[in-house]
Tab-separated table of C-alpha atoms in Angstrom:
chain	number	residue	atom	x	y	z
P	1037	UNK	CA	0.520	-21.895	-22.657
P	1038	UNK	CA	1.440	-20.093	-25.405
P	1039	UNK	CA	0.560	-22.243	-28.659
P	1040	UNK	CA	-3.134	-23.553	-28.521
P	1041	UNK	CA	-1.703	-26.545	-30.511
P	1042	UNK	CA	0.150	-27.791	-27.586
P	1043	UNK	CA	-0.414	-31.635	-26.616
P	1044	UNK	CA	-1.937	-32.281	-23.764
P	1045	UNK	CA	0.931	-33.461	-21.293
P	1046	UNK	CA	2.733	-29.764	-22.216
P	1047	UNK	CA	0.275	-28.090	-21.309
P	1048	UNK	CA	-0.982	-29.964	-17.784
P	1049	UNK	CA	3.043	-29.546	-16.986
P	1050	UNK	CA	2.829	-25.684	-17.477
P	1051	UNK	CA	-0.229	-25.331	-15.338
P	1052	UNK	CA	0.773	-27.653	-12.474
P	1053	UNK	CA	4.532	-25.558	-12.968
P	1054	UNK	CA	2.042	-22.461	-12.443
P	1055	UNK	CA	0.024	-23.529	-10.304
P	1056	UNK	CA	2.933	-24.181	-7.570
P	1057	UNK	CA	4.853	-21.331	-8.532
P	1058	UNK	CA	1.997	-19.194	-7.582
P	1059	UNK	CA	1.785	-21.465	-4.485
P	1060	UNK	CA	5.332	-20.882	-3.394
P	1061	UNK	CA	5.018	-17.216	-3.337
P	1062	UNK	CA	1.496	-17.274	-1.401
P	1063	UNK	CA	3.389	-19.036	1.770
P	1064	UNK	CA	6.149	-17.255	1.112
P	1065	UNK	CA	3.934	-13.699	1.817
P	1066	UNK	CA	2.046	-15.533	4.786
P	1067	UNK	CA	4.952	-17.059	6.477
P	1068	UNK	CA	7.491	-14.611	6.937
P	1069	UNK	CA	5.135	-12.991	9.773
P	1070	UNK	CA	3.302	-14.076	12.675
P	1071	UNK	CA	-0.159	-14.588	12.821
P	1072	UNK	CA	-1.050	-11.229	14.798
P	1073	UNK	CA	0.004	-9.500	11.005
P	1074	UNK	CA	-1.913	-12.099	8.743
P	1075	UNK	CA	-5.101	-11.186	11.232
P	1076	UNK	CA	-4.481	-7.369	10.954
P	1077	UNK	CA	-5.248	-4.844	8.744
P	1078	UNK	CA	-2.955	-2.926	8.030
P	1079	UNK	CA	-5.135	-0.692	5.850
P	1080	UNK	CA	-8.608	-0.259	5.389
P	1081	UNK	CA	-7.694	0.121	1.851
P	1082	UNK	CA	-6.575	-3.640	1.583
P	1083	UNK	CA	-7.868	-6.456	3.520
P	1084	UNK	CA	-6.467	-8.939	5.803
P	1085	UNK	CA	-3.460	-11.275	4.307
P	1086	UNK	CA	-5.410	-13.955	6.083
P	1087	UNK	CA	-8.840	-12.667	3.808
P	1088	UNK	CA	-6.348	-13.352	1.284
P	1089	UNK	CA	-5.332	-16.370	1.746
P	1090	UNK	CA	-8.252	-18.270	2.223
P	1091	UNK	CA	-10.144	-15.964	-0.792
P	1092	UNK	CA	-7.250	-17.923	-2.955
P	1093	UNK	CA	-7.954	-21.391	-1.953
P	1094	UNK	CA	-12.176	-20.472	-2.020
P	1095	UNK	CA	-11.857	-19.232	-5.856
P	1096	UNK	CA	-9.944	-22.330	-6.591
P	1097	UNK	CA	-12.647	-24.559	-5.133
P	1098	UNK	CA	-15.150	-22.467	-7.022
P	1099	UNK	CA	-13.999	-23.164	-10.388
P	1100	UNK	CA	-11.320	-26.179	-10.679
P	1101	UNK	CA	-13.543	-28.259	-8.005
P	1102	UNK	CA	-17.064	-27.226	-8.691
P	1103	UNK	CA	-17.310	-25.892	-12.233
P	1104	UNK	CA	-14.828	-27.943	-13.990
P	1105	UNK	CA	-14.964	-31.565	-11.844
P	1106	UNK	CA	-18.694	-31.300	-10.776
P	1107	UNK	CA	-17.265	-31.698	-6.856
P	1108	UNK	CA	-20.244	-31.236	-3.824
P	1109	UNK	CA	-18.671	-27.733	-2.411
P	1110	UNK	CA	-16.105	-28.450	0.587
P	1111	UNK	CA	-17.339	-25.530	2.975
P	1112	UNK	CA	-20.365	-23.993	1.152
P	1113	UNK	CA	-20.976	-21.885	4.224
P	1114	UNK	CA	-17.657	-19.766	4.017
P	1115	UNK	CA	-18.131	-18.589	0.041
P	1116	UNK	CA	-19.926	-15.074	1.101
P	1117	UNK	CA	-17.090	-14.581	3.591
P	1118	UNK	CA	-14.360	-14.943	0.687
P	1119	UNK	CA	-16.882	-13.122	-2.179
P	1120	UNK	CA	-14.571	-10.015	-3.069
P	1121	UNK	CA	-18.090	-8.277	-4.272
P	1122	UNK	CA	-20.380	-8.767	-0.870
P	1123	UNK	CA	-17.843	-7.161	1.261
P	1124	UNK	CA	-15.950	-4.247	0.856
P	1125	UNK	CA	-12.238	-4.386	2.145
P	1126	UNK	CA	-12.339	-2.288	5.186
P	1127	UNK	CA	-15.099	-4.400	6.502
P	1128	UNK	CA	-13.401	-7.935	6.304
P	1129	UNK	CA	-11.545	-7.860	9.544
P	1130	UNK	CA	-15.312	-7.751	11.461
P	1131	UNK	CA	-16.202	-11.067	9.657
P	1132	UNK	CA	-15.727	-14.433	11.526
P	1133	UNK	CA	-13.258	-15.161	8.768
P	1134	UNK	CA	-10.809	-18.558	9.409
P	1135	UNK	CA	-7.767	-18.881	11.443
P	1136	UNK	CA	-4.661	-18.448	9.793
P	1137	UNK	CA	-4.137	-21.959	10.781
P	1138	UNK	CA	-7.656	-22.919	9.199
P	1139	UNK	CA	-6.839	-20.936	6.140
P	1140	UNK	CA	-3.988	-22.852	5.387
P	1141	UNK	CA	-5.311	-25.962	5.944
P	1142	UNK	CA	-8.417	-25.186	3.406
P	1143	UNK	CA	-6.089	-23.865	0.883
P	1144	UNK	CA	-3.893	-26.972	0.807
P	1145	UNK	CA	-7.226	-29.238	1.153
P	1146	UNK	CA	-8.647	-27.971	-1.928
P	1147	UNK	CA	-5.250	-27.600	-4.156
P	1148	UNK	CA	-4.190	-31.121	-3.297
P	1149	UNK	CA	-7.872	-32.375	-5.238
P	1150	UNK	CA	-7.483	-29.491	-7.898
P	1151	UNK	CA	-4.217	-31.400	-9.095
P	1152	UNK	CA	-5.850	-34.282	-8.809
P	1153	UNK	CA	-8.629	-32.920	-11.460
P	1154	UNK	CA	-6.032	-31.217	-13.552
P	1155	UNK	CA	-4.664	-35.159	-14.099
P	1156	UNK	CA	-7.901	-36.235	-15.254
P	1157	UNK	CA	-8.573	-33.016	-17.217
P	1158	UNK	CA	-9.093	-33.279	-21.111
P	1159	UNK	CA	-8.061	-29.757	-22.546
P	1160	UNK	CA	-10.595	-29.745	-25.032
P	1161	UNK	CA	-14.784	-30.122	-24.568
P	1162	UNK	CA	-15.361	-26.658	-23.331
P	1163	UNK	CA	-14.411	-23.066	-23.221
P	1164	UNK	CA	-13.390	-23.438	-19.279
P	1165	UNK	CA	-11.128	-26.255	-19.595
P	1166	UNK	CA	-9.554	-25.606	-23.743
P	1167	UNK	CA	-6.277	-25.117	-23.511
P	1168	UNK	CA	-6.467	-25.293	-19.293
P	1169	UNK	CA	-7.786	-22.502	-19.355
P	1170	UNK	CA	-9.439	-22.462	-15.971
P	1171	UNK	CA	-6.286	-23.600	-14.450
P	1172	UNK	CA	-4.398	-20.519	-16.195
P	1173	UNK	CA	-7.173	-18.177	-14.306
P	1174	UNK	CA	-6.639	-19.682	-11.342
P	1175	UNK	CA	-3.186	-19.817	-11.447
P	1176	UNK	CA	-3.441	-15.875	-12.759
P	1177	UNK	CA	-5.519	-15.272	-9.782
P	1178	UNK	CA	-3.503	-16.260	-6.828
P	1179	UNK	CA	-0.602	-14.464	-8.579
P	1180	UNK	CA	-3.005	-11.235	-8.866
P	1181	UNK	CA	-3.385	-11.459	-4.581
P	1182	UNK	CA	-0.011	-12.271	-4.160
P	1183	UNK	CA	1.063	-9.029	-5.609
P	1184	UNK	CA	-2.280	-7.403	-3.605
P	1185	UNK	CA	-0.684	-9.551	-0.678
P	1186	UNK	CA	2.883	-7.518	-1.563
P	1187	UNK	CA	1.251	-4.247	-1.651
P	1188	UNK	CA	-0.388	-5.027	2.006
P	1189	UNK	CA	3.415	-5.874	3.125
P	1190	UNK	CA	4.882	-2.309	1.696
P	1191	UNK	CA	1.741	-0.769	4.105
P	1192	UNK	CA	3.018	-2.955	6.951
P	1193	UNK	CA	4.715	-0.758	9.854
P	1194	UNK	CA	7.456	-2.688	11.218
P	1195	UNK	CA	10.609	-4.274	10.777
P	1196	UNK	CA	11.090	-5.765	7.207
P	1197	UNK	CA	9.625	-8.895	7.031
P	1198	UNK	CA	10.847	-9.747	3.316
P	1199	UNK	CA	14.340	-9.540	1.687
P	1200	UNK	CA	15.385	-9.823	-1.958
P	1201	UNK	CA	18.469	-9.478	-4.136
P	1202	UNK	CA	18.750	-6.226	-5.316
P	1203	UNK	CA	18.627	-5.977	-9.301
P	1204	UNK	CA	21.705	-5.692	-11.239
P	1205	UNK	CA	23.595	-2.287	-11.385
P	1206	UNK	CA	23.635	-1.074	-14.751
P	1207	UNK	CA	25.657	2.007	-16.347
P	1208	UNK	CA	23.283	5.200	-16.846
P	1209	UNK	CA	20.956	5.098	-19.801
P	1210	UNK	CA	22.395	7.863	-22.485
P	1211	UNK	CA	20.173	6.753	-25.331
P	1212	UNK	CA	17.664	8.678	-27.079
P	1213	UNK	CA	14.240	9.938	-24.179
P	1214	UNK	CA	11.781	9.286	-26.610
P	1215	UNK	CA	11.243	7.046	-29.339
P	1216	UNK	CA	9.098	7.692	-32.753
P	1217	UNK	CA	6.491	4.740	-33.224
P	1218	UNK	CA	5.193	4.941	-37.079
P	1219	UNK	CA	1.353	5.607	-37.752
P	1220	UNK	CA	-0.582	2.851	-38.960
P	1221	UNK	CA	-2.874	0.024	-38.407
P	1222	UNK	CA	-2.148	-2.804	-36.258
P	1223	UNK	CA	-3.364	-5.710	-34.239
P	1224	UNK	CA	-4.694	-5.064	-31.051
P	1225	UNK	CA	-5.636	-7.371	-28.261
P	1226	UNK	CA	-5.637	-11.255	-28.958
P	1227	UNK	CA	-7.546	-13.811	-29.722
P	1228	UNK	CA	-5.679	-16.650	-30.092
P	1229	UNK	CA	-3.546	-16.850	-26.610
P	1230	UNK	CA	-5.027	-19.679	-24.371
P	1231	UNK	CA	-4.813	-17.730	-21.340
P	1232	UNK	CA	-5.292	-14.865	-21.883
P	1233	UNK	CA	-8.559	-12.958	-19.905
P	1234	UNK	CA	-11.701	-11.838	-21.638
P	1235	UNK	CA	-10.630	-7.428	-21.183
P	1236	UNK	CA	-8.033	-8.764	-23.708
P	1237	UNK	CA	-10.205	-10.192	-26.302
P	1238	UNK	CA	-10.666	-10.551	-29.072
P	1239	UNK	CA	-7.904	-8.623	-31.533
P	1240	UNK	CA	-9.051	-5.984	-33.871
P	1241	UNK	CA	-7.035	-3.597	-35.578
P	1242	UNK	CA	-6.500	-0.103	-34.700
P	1243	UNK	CA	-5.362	3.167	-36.927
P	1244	UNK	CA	-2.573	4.929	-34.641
P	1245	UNK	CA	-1.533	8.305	-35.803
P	1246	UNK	CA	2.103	8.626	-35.693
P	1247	UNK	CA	3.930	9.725	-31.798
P	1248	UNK	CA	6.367	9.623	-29.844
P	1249	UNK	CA	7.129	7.826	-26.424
P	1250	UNK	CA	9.521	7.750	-23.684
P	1251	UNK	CA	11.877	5.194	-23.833
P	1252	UNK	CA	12.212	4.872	-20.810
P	1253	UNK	CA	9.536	5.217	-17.700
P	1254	UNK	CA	9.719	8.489	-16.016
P	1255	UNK	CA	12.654	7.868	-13.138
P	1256	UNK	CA	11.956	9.568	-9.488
P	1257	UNK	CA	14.925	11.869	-10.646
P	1258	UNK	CA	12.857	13.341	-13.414
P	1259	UNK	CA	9.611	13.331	-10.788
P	1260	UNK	CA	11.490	15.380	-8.199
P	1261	UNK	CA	12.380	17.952	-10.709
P	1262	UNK	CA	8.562	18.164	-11.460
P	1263	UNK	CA	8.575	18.437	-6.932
P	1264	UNK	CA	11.442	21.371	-6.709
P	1265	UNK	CA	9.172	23.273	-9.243
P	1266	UNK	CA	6.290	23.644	-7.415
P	1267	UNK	CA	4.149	20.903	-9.368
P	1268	UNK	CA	2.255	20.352	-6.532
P	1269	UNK	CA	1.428	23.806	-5.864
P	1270	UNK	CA	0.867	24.667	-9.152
P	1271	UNK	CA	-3.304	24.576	-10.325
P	1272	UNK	CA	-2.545	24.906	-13.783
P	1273	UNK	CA	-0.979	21.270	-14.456
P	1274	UNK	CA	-3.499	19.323	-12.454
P	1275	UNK	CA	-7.224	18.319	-13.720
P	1276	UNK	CA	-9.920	19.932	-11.718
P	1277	UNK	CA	-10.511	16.451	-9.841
P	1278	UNK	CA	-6.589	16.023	-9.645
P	1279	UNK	CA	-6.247	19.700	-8.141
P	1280	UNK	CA	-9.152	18.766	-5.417
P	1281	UNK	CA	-8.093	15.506	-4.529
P	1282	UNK	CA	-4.160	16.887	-4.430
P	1283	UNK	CA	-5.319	19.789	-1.743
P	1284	UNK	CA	-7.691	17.564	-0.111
P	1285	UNK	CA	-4.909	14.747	1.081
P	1286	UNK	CA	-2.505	17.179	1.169
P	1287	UNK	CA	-0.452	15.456	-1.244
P	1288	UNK	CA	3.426	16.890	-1.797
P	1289	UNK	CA	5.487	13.861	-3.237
P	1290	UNK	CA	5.128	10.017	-4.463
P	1291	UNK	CA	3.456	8.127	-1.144
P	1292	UNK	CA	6.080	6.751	0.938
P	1293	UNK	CA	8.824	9.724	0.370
P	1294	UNK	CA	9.188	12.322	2.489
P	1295	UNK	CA	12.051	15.155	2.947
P	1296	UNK	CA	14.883	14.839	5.091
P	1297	UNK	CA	16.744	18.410	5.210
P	1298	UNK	CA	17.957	18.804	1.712
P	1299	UNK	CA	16.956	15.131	0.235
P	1300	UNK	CA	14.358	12.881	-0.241
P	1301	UNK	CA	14.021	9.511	2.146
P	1302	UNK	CA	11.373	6.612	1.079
P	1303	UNK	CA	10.052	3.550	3.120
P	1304	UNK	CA	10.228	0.434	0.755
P	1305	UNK	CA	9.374	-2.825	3.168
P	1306	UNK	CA	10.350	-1.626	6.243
P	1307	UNK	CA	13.579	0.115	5.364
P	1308	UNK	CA	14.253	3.437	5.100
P	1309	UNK	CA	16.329	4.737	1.874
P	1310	UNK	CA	17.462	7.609	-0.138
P	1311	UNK	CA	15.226	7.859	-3.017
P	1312	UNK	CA	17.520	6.844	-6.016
P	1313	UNK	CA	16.807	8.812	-8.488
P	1314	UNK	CA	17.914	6.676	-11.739
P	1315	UNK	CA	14.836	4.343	-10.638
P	1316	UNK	CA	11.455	4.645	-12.327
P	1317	UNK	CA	9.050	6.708	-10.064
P	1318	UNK	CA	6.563	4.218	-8.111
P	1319	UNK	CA	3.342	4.725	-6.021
P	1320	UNK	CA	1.894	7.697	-8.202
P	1321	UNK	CA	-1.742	8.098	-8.625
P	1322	UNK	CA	-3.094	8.720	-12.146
P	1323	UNK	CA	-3.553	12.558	-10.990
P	1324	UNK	CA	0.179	12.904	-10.017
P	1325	UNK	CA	1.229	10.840	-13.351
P	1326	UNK	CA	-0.928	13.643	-15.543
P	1327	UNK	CA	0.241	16.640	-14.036
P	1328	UNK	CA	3.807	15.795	-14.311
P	1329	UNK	CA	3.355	15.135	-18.175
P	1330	UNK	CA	1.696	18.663	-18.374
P	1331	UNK	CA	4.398	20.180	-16.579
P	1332	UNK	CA	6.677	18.169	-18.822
P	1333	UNK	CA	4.617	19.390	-22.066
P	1334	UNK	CA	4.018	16.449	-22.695
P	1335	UNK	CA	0.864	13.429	-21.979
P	1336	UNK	CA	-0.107	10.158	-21.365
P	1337	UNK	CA	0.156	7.841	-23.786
P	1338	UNK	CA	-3.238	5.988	-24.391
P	1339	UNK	CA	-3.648	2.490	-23.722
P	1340	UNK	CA	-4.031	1.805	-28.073
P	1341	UNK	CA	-0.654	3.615	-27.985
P	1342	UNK	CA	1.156	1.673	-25.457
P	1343	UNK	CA	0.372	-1.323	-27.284
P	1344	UNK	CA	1.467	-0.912	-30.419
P	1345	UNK	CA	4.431	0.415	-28.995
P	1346	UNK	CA	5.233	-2.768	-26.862
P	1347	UNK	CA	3.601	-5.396	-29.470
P	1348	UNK	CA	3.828	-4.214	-33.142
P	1349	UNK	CA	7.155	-5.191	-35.326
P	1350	UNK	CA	7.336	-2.237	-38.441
P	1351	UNK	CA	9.514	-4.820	-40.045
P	1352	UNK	CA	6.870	-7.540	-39.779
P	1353	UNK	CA	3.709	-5.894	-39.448
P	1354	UNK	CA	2.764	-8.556	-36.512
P	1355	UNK	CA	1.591	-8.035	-33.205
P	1356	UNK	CA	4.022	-9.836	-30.683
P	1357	UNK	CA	3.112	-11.476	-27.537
P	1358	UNK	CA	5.933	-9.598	-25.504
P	1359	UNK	CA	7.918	-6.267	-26.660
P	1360	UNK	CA	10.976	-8.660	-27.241
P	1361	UNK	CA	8.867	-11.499	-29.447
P	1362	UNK	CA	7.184	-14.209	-28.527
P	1363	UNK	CA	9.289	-15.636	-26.064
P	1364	UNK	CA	8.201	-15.979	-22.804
P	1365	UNK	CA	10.454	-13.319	-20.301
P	1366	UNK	CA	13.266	-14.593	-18.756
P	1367	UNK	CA	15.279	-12.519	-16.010
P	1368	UNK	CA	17.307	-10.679	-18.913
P	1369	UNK	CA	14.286	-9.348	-20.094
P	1370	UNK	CA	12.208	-7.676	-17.456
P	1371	UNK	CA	11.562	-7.188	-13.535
P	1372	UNK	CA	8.782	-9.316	-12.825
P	1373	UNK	CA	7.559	-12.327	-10.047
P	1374	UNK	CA	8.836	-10.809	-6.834
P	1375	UNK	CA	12.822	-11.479	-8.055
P	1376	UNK	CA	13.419	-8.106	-6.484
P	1377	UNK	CA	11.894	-5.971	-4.502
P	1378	UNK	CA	12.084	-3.251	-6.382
P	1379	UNK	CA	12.153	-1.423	-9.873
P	1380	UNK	CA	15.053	-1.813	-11.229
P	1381	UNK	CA	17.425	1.230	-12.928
P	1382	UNK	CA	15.717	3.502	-15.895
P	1383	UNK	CA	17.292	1.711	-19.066
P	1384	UNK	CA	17.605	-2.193	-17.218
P	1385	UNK	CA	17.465	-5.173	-19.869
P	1386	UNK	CA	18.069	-3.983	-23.163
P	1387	UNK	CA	17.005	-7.576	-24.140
P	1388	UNK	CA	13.593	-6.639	-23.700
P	1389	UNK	CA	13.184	-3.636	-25.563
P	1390	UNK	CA	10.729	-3.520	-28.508
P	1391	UNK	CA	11.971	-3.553	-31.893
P	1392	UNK	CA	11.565	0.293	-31.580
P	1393	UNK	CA	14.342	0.237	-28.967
P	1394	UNK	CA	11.560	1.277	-26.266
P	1395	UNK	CA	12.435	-0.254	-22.696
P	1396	UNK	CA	11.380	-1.394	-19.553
P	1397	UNK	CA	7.683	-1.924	-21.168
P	1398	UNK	CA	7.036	-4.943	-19.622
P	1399	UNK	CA	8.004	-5.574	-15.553
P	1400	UNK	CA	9.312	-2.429	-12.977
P	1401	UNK	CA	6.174	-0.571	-13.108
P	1402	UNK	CA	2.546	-0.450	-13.806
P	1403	UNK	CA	1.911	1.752	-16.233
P	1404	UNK	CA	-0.588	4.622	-16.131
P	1405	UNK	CA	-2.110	5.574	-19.779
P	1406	UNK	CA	-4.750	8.071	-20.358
P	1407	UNK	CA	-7.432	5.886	-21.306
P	1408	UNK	CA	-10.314	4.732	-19.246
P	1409	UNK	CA	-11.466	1.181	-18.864
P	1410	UNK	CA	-13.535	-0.147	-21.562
P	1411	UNK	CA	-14.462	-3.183	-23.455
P	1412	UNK	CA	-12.729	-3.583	-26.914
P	1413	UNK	CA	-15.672	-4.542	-30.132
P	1414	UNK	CA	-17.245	-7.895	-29.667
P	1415	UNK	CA	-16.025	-8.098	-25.870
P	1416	UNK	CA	-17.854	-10.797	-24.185
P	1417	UNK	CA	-17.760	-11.662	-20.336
P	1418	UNK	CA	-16.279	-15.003	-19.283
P	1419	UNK	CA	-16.293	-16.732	-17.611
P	1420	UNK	CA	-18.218	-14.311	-15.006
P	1421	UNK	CA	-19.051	-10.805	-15.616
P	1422	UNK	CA	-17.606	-9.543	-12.533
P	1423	UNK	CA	-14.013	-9.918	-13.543
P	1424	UNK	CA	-13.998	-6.878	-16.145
P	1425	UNK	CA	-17.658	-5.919	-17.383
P	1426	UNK	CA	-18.607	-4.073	-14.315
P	1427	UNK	CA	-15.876	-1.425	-14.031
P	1428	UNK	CA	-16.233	-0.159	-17.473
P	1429	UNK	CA	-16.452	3.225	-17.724
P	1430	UNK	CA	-14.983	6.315	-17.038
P	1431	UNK	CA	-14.418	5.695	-13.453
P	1432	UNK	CA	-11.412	3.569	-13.699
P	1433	UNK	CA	-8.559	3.973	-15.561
P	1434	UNK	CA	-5.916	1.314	-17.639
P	1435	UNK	CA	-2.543	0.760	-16.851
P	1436	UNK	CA	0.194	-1.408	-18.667
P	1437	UNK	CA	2.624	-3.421	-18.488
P	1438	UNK	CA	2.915	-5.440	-14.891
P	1439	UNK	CA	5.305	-4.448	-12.269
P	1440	UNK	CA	8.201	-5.856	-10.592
P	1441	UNK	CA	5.730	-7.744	-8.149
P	1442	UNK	CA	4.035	-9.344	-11.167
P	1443	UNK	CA	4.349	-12.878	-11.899
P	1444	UNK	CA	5.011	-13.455	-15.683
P	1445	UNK	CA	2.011	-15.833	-15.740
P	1446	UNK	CA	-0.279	-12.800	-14.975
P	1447	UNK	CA	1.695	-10.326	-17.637
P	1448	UNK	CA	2.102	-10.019	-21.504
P	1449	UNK	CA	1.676	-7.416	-24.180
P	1450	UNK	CA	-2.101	-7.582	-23.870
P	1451	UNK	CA	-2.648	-7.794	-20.464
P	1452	UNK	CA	-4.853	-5.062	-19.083
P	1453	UNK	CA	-5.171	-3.770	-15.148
P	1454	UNK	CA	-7.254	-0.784	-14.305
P	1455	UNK	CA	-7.811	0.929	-10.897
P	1456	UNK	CA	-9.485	4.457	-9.755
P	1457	UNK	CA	-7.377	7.532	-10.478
P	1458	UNK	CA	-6.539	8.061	-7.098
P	1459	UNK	CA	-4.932	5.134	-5.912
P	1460	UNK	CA	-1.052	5.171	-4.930
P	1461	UNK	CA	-0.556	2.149	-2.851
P	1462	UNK	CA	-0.134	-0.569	-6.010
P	1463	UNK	CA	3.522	-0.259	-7.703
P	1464	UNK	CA	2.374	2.450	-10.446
P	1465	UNK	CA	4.662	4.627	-12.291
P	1466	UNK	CA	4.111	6.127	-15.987
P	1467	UNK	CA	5.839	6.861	-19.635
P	1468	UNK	CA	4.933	10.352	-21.337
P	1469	UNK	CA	4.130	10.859	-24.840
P	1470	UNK	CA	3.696	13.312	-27.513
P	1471	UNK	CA	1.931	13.554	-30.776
P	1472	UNK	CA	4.127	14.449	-34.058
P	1473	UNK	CA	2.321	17.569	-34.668
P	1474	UNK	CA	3.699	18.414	-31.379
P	1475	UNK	CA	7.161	18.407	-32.194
């Protein structure tokens, strides 16, 4: 999915390869519990796993069976139930929504005719289906719940219900904290990958002053520093809606951590840890991620920043698809599609550091930047506004760079995710920055 030039058998094998990789992991997260915890909600701030589920299989009728093959709709009565925009998410479990039984059954009802369609598919014709593209959204979609489905699991109370390897120890990062990226123009956004969603078109260049970034994300070592200082009782580091929102939830540490005695314990899928502190920091709101870089005397990077320093070669001038090149990642490059459960060690996979030496861009941890969500010049909605065009604005800010529960399908240099300042539940860390006037 990477070269638009790609013959047509190349690229139906890469989406049906994406389309049941995506499928794996959605029974994996709705099988490894009983039905009583796919009907539950476990949060009003997510919904049901079984809402989930069938939402997946709905959206695929919706555009692989309807708007690319023309198909009658297979249960037209169930598509306001599964709408993501009629119903909020603490209202789902009140709907008559299907059986987890029924869910699964619609789900493999409709993929079993999508591959069907994507066999008779031409890649060319229209917008939807050049390059597969519809098939990539889809495929990106389920992969976007099944990391919404993760986040409902790390809510779950109970015994862990999902086990992974544990990434690979590594010896402690002793390179340089901060790397200088140049000033200059470069390439932002794309418009030439076939995938790739319409927040991330189409490329224009961008004039970056010169700064510096961390190489590595901040680790919950470095956070708990910012902790034992006060931070949190401190006015001075926090923005006047981080300072109110910080004494009106009370908050003290990263969500999930709390003190035991002299240390710091953290529930991570039903287990109960030490909180290493060599990891990158995870579950921080964009408040939390602020203040610490003020305490730090530091910032955020902002979102133009964090591209060119995970895209732009000085040597080449070009704009690469992934910090490493163009590749696509491989497990010796970043965390990413559920292969742990976890991020993995400040300084992990030196193979997939930019050509800056920055690490760790891409996989571990979302990313928060300072920037709010907006459309880049000559942004244009598709295939339906409701995807990005109606949270731009100020109310929702960008992060970067996917997270150790993001499939690589659903993650690259220009990807762009965006959520509300306050929100701690999805696997969000940071980087700091610093101008060069600063130093």
């Amino acid at each position: 999915m990477t070269d638009p030039a790609l013959d047509a058998g190349t690229l139906r094998e890469r989406a049906v390869t994406s389309l049941v990789v995506a499928r794996d992991r959605t029974t994996l997260l709705t099988s490894c519990v009983e039905d009583p915890d796919l009907t539950a909600q476990h949060s009003p701030l997510m919904s049901p796993l079984v809402w989930d589920l069938a939402h997946i299989g709905n959206m695929e009728e919706q555009w692989l069976l309807r708007a690319v093959a023309g198909h009658e709709a297979i249960r037209p009565e169930i598509d306001s139930l599964y709408d993501a925009f009629e119903h909020p998410r603490a209202a789902r479990p009140s709907l008559p929504l299907l059986s987890p039984e029924e869910a699964r059954r619609y789900a493999s009802d409709v993929r079993g005719r999508a591959l069907d369609v994507l066999e008779r598919t031409a890649f060319d014709g229209t917008r939807l289906t050049e390059a597969g593209f519809a098939f990539g959204m889809i495929a990106q979609h389920e992969q976007q719940h099944d990391e919404t489905m993760l986040i409902t699991h790390q809510l779950r109370r109970g015994p862990a219900a999902l086990t992974a390897p544990d990434p690979e120890p590594v010896t402690p990062f002793t390179g340089p904290a901060e790397v200088l990226v140049p000033g200059g123009p470069f390439t932002m956004g794309t418009s030439s990958e076939p995938w790739a969603l319409d927040n991330e078109r189409p490329a224009h260049r961008r004039e970056v002053a010169p700064f510096f970034i961390d190489t590595t994300p901040v680790t919950n070592g470095a956070y708990q520093a910012f902790i034992e200082a006060g931070g949190y009782d401190q006015r001075r580091w926090w923005t006047p809606e981080g300072w109110a929102h910080v004494r009106r939830n009370s908050l003290t540490a990263p969500l999930y951590w709390r003190r035991d005695g002299g240390q710091w314990l953290r529930r991570r899928f039903g287990v109960t840890e030490l909180v290493p502190p060599d990891e990158p920091v995870v579950h921080v709101c964009w408040y939390e991620a602020d203040a610490y870089a003020r305490w730090a005397g530091r910032r955020l990077p902002t979102e133009t920043e964090w591209e060119k320093a995970a895209r732009h070669d000085p040597a080449t001038g070009r704009s690469t698809r992934y910090p490493w090149g163009d590749a696509g990642p491989t497990p010796g490059h970043a965390n990413l599609g559920q292969r742990h459960l976890r991020p993995a060690p400040a300084g992990s996979y030196p193979a997939g550091a930019s050509p800056l030496g920055v690490r760790q861009l891409i996989g571990d941890v979302w990313e928060w930047t300072a920037s709010d969500f907006l459309p880049y010049p000559g942004f244009r909605a598709f295939p339906y506004k409701e995807y990005s065009e109606i949270f731009f604005g100020p109310e929702h800010k960008v992060l970067r760079g996917g997270s150790f529960a993001v499939d690589p399908v659903a993650c690259r240099g220009t990807f762009r995710n965006w959520d509300l300042p306050i929100r701690r539940q999805i696997f969000s860390g940071f980087r700091t920055a610093r101008s060069v006037e600063d130093a």
